[in-house]
Tab-separated table of C-alpha atoms in Angstrom:
chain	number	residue	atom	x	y	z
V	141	UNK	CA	-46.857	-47.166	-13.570
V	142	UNK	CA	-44.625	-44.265	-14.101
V	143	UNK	CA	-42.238	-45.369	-11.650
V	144	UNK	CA	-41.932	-48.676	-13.280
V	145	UNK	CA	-40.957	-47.327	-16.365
V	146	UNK	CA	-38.486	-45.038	-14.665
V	147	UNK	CA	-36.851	-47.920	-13.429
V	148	UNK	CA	-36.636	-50.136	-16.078
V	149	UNK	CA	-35.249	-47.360	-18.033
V	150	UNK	CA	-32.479	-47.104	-14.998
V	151	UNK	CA	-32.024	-51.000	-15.648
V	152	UNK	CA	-31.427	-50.753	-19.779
V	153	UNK	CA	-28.852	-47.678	-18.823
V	154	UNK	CA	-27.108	-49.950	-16.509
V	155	UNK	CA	-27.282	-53.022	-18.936
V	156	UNK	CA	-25.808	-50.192	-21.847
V	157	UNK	CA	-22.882	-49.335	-19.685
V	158	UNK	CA	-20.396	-52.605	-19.581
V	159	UNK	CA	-17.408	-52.342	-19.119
V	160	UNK	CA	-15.314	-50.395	-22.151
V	161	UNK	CA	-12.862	-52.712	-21.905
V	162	UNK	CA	-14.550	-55.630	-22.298
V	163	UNK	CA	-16.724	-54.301	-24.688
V	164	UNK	CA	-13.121	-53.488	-26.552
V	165	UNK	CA	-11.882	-56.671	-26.529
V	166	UNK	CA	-15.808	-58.075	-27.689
V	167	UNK	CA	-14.848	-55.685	-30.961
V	168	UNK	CA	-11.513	-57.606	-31.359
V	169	UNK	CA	-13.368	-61.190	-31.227
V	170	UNK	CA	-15.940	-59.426	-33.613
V	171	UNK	CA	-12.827	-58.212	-36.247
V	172	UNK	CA	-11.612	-61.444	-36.189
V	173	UNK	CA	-14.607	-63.402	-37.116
V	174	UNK	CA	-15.091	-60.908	-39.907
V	175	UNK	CA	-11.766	-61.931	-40.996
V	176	UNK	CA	-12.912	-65.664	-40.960
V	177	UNK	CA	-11.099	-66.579	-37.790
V	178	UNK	CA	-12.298	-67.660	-34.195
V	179	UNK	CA	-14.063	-64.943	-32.346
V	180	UNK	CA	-11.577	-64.607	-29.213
V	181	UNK	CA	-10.445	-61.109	-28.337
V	182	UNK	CA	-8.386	-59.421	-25.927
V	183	UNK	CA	-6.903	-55.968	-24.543
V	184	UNK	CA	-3.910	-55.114	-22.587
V	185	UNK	CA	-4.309	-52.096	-20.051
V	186	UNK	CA	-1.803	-50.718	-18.251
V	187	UNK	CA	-2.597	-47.513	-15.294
V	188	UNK	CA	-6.550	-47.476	-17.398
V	189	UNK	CA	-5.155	-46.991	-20.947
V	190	UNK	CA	-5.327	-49.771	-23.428
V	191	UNK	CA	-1.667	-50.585	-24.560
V	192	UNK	CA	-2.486	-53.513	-26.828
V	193	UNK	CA	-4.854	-55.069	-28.356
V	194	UNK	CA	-5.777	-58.369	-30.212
V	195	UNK	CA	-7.730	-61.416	-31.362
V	196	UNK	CA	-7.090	-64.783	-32.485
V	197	UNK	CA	-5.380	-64.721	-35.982
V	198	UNK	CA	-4.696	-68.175	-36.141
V	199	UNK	CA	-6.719	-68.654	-38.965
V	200	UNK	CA	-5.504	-65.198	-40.896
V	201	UNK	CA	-2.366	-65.738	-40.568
V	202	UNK	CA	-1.433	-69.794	-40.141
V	203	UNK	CA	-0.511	-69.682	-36.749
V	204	UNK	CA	0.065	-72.065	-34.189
V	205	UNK	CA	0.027	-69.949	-31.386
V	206	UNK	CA	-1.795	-66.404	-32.318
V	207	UNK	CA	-4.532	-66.997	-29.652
V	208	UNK	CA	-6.618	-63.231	-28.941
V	209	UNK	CA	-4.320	-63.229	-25.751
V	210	UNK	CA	-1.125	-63.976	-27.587
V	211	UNK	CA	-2.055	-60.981	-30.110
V	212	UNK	CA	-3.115	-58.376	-27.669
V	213	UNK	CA	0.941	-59.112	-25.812
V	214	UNK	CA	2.106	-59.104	-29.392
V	215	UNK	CA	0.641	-55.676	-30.655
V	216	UNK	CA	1.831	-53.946	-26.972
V	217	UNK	CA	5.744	-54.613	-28.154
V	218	UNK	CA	8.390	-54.978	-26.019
V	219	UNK	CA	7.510	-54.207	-22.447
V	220	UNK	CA	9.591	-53.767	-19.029
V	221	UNK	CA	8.510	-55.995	-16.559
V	222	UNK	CA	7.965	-53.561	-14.454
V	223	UNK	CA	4.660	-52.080	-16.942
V	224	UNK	CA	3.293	-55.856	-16.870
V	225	UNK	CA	3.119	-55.807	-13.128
V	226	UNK	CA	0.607	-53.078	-13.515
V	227	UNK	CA	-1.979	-54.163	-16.114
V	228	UNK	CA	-5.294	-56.025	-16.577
V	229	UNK	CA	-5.640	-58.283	-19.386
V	230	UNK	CA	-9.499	-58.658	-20.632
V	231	UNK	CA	-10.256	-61.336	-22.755
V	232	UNK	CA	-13.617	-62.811	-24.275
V	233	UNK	CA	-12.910	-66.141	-23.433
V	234	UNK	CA	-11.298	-68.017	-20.100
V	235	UNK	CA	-7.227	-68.390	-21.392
V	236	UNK	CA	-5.909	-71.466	-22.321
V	237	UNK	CA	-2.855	-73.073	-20.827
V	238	UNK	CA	-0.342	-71.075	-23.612
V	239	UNK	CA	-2.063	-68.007	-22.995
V	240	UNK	CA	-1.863	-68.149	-18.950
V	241	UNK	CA	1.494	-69.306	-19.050
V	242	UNK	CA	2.303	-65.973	-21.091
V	243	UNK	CA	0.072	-64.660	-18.311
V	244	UNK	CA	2.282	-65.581	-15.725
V	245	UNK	CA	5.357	-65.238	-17.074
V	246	UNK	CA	4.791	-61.816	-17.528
V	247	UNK	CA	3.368	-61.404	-13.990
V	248	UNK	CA	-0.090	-59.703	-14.921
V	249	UNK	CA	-1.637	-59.439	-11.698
V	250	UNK	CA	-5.280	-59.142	-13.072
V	251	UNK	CA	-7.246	-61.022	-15.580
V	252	UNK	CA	-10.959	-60.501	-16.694
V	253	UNK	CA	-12.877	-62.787	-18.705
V	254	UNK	CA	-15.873	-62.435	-20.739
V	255	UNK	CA	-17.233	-65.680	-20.216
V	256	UNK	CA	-16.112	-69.476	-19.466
V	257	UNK	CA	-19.289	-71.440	-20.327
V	258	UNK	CA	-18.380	-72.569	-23.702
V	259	UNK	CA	-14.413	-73.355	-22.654
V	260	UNK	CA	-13.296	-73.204	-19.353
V	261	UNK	CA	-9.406	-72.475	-19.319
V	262	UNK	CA	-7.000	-72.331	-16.696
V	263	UNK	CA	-8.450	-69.931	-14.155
V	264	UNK	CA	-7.233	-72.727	-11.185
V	265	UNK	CA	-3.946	-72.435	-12.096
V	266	UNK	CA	-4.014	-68.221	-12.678
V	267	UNK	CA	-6.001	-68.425	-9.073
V	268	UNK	CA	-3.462	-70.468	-7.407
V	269	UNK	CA	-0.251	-68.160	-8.950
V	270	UNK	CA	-1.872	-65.317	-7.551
V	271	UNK	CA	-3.530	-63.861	-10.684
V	272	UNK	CA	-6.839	-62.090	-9.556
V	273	UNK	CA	-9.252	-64.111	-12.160
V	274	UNK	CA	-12.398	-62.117	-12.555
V	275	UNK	CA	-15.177	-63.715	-14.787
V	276	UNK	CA	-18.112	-61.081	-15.814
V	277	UNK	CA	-20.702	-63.976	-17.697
V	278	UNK	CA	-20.774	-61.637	-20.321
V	279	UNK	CA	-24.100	-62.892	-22.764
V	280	UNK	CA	-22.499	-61.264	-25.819
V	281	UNK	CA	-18.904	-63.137	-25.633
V	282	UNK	CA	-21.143	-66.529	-24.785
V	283	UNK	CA	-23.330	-66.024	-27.816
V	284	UNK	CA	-19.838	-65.440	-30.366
V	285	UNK	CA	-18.673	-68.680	-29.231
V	286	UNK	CA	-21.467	-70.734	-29.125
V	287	UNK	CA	-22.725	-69.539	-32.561
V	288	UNK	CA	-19.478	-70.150	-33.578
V	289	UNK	CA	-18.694	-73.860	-32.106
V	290	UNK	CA	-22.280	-74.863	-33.475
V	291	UNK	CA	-20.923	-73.416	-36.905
V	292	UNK	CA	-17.308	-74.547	-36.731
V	293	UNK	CA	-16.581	-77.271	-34.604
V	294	UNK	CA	-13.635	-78.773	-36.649
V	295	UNK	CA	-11.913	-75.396	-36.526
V	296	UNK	CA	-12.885	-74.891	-32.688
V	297	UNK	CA	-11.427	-78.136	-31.529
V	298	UNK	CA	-8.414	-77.383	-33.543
V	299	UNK	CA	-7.952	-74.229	-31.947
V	300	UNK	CA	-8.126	-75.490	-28.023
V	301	UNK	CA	-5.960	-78.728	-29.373
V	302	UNK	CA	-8.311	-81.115	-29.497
């Protein structure tokens, strides 16, 4: 019995330590449903440093194109290409077509996502570009957007153009 309980214990530390940077860009998508917007976040990180960080202001500030991805570029400023060619970008949800084309223009080499359950974005065309697409099934990230597409679905289908 007491080795049971040492293990499960070993299991709930394991479950506590996700990744920061996903759990970073889970706080983004968090802040931006707080400010009444679409629960999408994201994180830049360049050499294991976060550089930029965002989450979908479409909503905040009338955007067209403020996606979480779009932000997190946005808030990093004006990069050499050269600092791109190094970084990861983590995001909550799989990227759209604007956001991967931003993805590739830039050359990122490395994209994690959250989860693709609720939308599933352009990962085939990141894949086939040579983007390293990583996908983690995070439950928290599927839980913000299904809570929030049951809630919002007018708003959501704006959002991914439909």
């Amino acid at each position: 019995m007491r080795g049971l309980g040492v293990f499960r214990a070993c299991l709930n530390a394991l479950d506590m330590n996700k990744d920061s940077f996903i759990e970073a860009a889970i706080e983004e998508a968090q802040k931006g449903l707080a400010e009444g917007g679409i629960p999408i976040g994201s994180v830049l990180v360049h050499r294991g440093r976060i550089i930029g960080r965002g989450h979908n202001r479409r909503v905040q500030q009338g955007s067209a194109i403020l996606h979480g991805e779009m932000d997190a570029l946005e808030n990093a400023g004006r990069l050499p290409a050269s600092v791109y060619k190094e970084c990861v970008l983590y995001t909550t949800l799989s990227p759209c077509s604007m956001c991967s084309g931003a993805i590739l223009l830039y050359g990122i080499p490395k994209v994690v996502i959250g989860e693709n359950t609720t939308f599933m974005g352009e990962e085939g065309l990141l894949s086939a570009r040579g983007v390293d697409v990583e996908v983690v099934h995070d439950p928290t990230c599927v839980a913000l957007m299904q809570q929030f597409i049951a809630d919002k679905p007018a708003l959501w289908n704006e959002d991914i153009g439909e």
